[in-house]
């Protein structure tokens, strides 16, 4: 059994994907070919924003956002401690200081009240200038944007949505990728919408930001890439990856239904002494992961392994626990909820091509391990 079955998805889409790839091989525009623009238009339409600009990966998407917002040394950027490293990495890479925030106990996303405490603390200390918030749609569930937008407005901070996992999620009909001043996503193969290599994108309704993104991703180009008006990077989405994504995006709404059906089955049938994912009223998840918290995680994982069910830990190390951020001087006591999650979370297989038999096996294994 696969944790995420990309081969089954390819078999389902094979003819269409193969044809799209052949088209690129025939026209030969491997960099910024017509598929890239077609994809950007379709992604913008799907998300419901004015501009989508693709790039080389989800980390670059975040880094480009730092560049566009002119985040620099002396700035504080607030982000959850319970996330993938890239979220905080780009802040430090820009020379700014990441200020970590604890998780909401039920959703595992950034906790708005702790965020406000951390902002107040930075203001009081007076050393750093509060600049932006990066919220993460962890495991597919959009962060609490209605609350985060209020906090961003109150303290005049820019809000960035890291929708690397959230693409496909919604809040009251508004799609992930449409929140904040800028949203970013990743097309890493295992993400809800993945390509066959690295890929990423940014989303914004702001025309000025969109123009800057288009410049920064191609060496700070002016009228063309040999006219360089600012220091940029080289971060484009390959035409071949855009071709793959066009076919995957066409099937994505259908896949989302299947992910939600599997999540509903898990919600209904998994029974034991652990916490299941909690989706607030009006929110929907893209189910990038289905994650349980379990006091005896080792036992759960061992039993699943015995039954041939793969499990993964996302994430076993919070940002404040990472060696690279040692110098920030945080301790687990600063983030009690996230520190507990890092010890207790366990994700079980989740993808749209799960067979009924495998789903039953997973449910049986998890229930068995938790009753023993
Ligand atoms: C995957 C991921 C990223 C980075 O995406 P890449 O395409 O791998 O660079 C950033 N943030 C989060 C929350 C992610 O899950």
mmCIF file of C-alpha atoms in Angstrom, residues 110-262:
data_model
loop_
_atom_site.group_PDB
_atom_site.id
_atom_site.type_symbol
_atom_site.label_atom_id
_atom_site.label_comp_id
_atom_site.label_asym_id
_atom_site.label_seq_id
_atom_site.Cartn_x
_atom_site.Cartn_y
_atom_site.Cartn_z
ATOM 1 C CA UNK A 110 -1.716 29.285 13.790
ATOM 2 C CA UNK A 111 -3.467 30.407 16.977
ATOM 3 C CA UNK A 112 -4.861 33.952 16.490
ATOM 4 C CA UNK A 113 -4.778 34.868 20.189
ATOM 5 C CA UNK A 114 -1.171 33.744 20.619
ATOM 6 C CA UNK A 115 -0.318 35.607 17.404
ATOM 7 C CA UNK A 116 -1.650 38.793 18.926
ATOM 8 C CA UNK A 117 0.367 38.184 22.112
ATOM 9 C CA UNK A 118 3.541 37.708 20.066
ATOM 10 C CA UNK A 119 2.895 40.894 18.068
ATOM 11 C CA UNK A 120 2.340 42.873 21.288
ATOM 12 C CA UNK A 121 5.546 41.432 22.720
ATOM 13 C CA UNK A 122 7.615 42.476 19.680
ATOM 14 C CA UNK A 123 6.115 45.983 19.782
ATOM 15 C CA UNK A 124 6.868 46.274 23.518
ATOM 16 C CA UNK A 125 10.459 45.089 23.117
ATOM 17 C CA UNK A 126 10.918 47.665 20.374
ATOM 18 C CA UNK A 127 13.797 45.892 18.603
ATOM 19 C CA UNK A 128 12.057 44.583 15.504
ATOM 20 C CA UNK A 129 9.498 46.131 13.185
ATOM 21 C CA UNK A 130 6.387 43.926 12.830
ATOM 22 C CA UNK A 131 6.009 43.489 9.094
ATOM 23 C CA UNK A 132 4.006 40.437 8.035
ATOM 24 C CA UNK A 133 2.221 37.263 9.035
ATOM 25 C CA UNK A 134 2.648 33.995 7.156
ATOM 26 C CA UNK A 135 -0.258 31.676 7.957
ATOM 27 C CA UNK A 136 -0.153 28.048 6.832
ATOM 28 C CA UNK A 137 -3.095 25.910 5.699
ATOM 29 C CA UNK A 138 -1.792 22.876 7.542
ATOM 30 C CA UNK A 139 -2.815 19.442 6.259
ATOM 31 C CA UNK A 140 -5.228 21.110 3.797
ATOM 32 C CA UNK A 141 -7.319 23.153 6.230
ATOM 33 C CA UNK A 142 -7.278 26.919 5.604
ATOM 34 C CA UNK A 143 -6.032 28.888 8.615
ATOM 35 C CA UNK A 144 -8.489 31.118 10.485
ATOM 36 C CA UNK A 145 -8.384 33.984 7.933
ATOM 37 C CA UNK A 146 -11.458 35.826 9.243
ATOM 38 C CA UNK A 147 -9.551 36.357 12.541
ATOM 39 C CA UNK A 148 -6.113 36.735 10.942
ATOM 40 C CA UNK A 149 -7.362 39.454 8.587
ATOM 41 C CA UNK A 150 -8.625 41.461 11.576
ATOM 42 C CA UNK A 151 -5.255 41.163 13.347
ATOM 43 C CA UNK A 152 -3.336 42.078 10.164
ATOM 44 C CA UNK A 153 -5.537 45.170 9.731
ATOM 45 C CA UNK A 154 -5.264 46.181 13.408
ATOM 46 C CA UNK A 155 -1.431 46.103 13.407
ATOM 47 C CA UNK A 156 -1.016 47.099 9.723
ATOM 48 C CA UNK A 157 0.766 43.893 8.812
ATOM 49 C CA UNK A 158 0.841 42.148 5.429
ATOM 50 C CA UNK A 159 -0.815 38.739 5.441
ATOM 51 C CA UNK A 160 0.580 35.849 3.397
ATOM 52 C CA UNK A 161 -1.249 32.569 2.953
ATOM 53 C CA UNK A 162 1.075 29.578 2.614
ATOM 54 C CA UNK A 163 -1.377 27.330 0.750
ATOM 55 C CA UNK A 164 1.199 24.672 -0.210
ATOM 56 C CA UNK A 165 -1.053 22.127 1.483
ATOM 57 C CA UNK A 166 -4.300 24.068 1.413
ATOM 58 C CA UNK A 167 -4.877 24.350 -2.332
ATOM 59 C CA UNK A 168 -8.439 23.092 -2.822
ATOM 60 C CA UNK A 169 -9.634 24.074 0.665
ATOM 61 C CA UNK A 170 -12.285 26.754 1.269
ATOM 62 C CA UNK A 171 -13.827 29.071 3.827
ATOM 63 C CA UNK A 172 -17.485 29.807 3.105
ATOM 64 C CA UNK A 173 -16.955 29.285 -0.627
ATOM 65 C CA UNK A 174 -13.780 31.380 -0.846
ATOM 66 C CA UNK A 175 -10.929 29.211 -2.013
ATOM 67 C CA UNK A 176 -7.466 28.724 -0.552
ATOM 68 C CA UNK A 177 -5.052 30.893 -2.531
ATOM 69 C CA UNK A 178 -7.423 33.853 -2.281
ATOM 70 C CA UNK A 179 -6.656 34.904 1.304
ATOM 71 C CA UNK A 180 -4.324 37.633 2.479
ATOM 72 C CA UNK A 181 -2.343 40.077 0.358
ATOM 73 C CA UNK A 182 -0.415 37.274 -1.302
ATOM 74 C CA UNK A 183 -0.916 33.507 -1.302
ATOM 75 C CA UNK A 184 1.624 30.879 -2.291
ATOM 76 C CA UNK A 185 1.380 27.224 -3.197
ATOM 77 C CA UNK A 186 3.565 24.255 -4.108
ATOM 78 C CA UNK A 187 3.164 21.634 -6.825
ATOM 79 C CA UNK A 188 5.595 19.185 -5.193
ATOM 80 C CA UNK A 189 4.330 15.747 -6.296
ATOM 81 C CA UNK A 190 2.800 14.797 -2.935
ATOM 82 C CA UNK A 191 0.795 18.037 -2.488
ATOM 83 C CA UNK A 192 -2.951 18.038 -3.229
ATOM 84 C CA UNK A 193 -2.207 19.422 -6.724
ATOM 85 C CA UNK A 194 1.223 18.111 -7.661
ATOM 86 C CA UNK A 195 3.317 17.935 -10.814
ATOM 87 C CA UNK A 196 6.115 15.533 -11.801
ATOM 88 C CA UNK A 197 8.958 17.493 -10.260
ATOM 89 C CA UNK A 198 9.162 20.844 -8.504
ATOM 90 C CA UNK A 199 6.698 23.648 -9.110
ATOM 91 C CA UNK A 200 4.997 26.524 -7.329
ATOM 92 C CA UNK A 201 2.838 29.598 -7.751
ATOM 93 C CA UNK A 202 1.789 32.857 -6.133
ATOM 94 C CA UNK A 203 -1.671 34.418 -6.177
ATOM 95 C CA UNK A 204 -2.662 38.039 -5.679
ATOM 96 C CA UNK A 205 -5.315 40.581 -6.576
ATOM 97 C CA UNK A 206 -2.727 43.384 -6.394
ATOM 98 C CA UNK A 207 -1.575 44.544 -9.885
ATOM 99 C CA UNK A 208 1.599 46.129 -8.556
ATOM 100 C CA UNK A 209 2.636 42.952 -6.710
ATOM 101 C CA UNK A 210 1.846 40.856 -9.795
ATOM 102 C CA UNK A 211 4.144 42.982 -11.962
ATOM 103 C CA UNK A 212 6.914 42.685 -9.334
ATOM 104 C CA UNK A 213 6.506 38.897 -9.160
ATOM 105 C CA UNK A 214 6.822 38.648 -12.952
ATOM 106 C CA UNK A 215 9.996 40.703 -12.803
ATOM 107 C CA UNK A 216 11.624 39.041 -9.758
ATOM 108 C CA UNK A 217 11.109 35.503 -11.080
ATOM 109 C CA UNK A 218 13.145 36.315 -14.234
ATOM 110 C CA UNK A 219 16.288 38.063 -12.940
ATOM 111 C CA UNK A 220 14.490 41.286 -12.057
ATOM 112 C CA UNK A 221 13.633 41.882 -15.681
ATOM 113 C CA UNK A 222 12.395 45.163 -17.078
ATOM 114 C CA UNK A 223 11.185 45.080 -20.669
ATOM 115 C CA UNK A 224 12.931 41.717 -21.201
ATOM 116 C CA UNK A 225 15.359 39.449 -19.393
ATOM 117 C CA UNK A 226 18.384 41.368 -20.727
ATOM 118 C CA UNK A 227 17.030 44.574 -19.240
ATOM 119 C CA UNK A 228 17.474 44.117 -15.493
ATOM 120 C CA UNK A 229 15.895 46.766 -13.309
ATOM 121 C CA UNK A 230 16.229 45.020 -9.922
ATOM 122 C CA UNK A 231 18.014 42.016 -8.405
ATOM 123 C CA UNK A 232 15.836 38.977 -8.893
ATOM 124 C CA UNK A 233 16.190 35.219 -9.139
ATOM 125 C CA UNK A 234 15.613 32.541 -11.771
ATOM 126 C CA UNK A 235 12.426 30.773 -10.716
ATOM 127 C CA UNK A 236 10.159 29.669 -13.537
ATOM 128 C CA UNK A 237 7.807 26.719 -13.844
ATOM 129 C CA UNK A 238 8.933 24.356 -16.627
ATOM 130 C CA UNK A 239 6.550 24.122 -19.566
ATOM 131 C CA UNK A 240 6.503 20.313 -19.162
ATOM 132 C CA UNK A 241 5.318 20.673 -15.563
ATOM 133 C CA UNK A 242 2.649 23.170 -16.622
ATOM 134 C CA UNK A 243 1.458 20.641 -19.207
ATOM 135 C CA UNK A 244 1.135 17.929 -16.535
ATOM 136 C CA UNK A 245 -0.627 20.343 -14.173
ATOM 137 C CA UNK A 246 -3.194 21.373 -16.792
ATOM 138 C CA UNK A 247 -4.483 17.796 -16.947
ATOM 139 C CA UNK A 248 -4.256 17.290 -13.188
ATOM 140 C CA UNK A 249 -6.117 20.550 -12.550
ATOM 141 C CA UNK A 250 -8.922 19.460 -14.892
ATOM 142 C CA UNK A 251 -9.440 16.395 -12.704
ATOM 143 C CA UNK A 252 -8.759 18.143 -9.388
ATOM 144 C CA UNK A 253 -12.378 18.935 -8.389
ATOM 145 C CA UNK A 254 -13.251 15.289 -8.889
ATOM 146 C CA UNK A 255 -10.242 14.196 -6.820
ATOM 147 C CA UNK A 256 -11.262 16.587 -4.037
ATOM 148 C CA UNK A 257 -14.626 14.851 -3.777
ATOM 149 C CA UNK A 258 -12.850 11.520 -3.406
ATOM 150 C CA UNK A 259 -10.473 12.874 -0.764
ATOM 151 C CA UNK A 260 -13.439 14.222 1.173
ATOM 152 C CA UNK A 261 -15.272 10.904 0.903
ATOM 153 C CA UNK A 262 -12.261 9.076 2.319
#
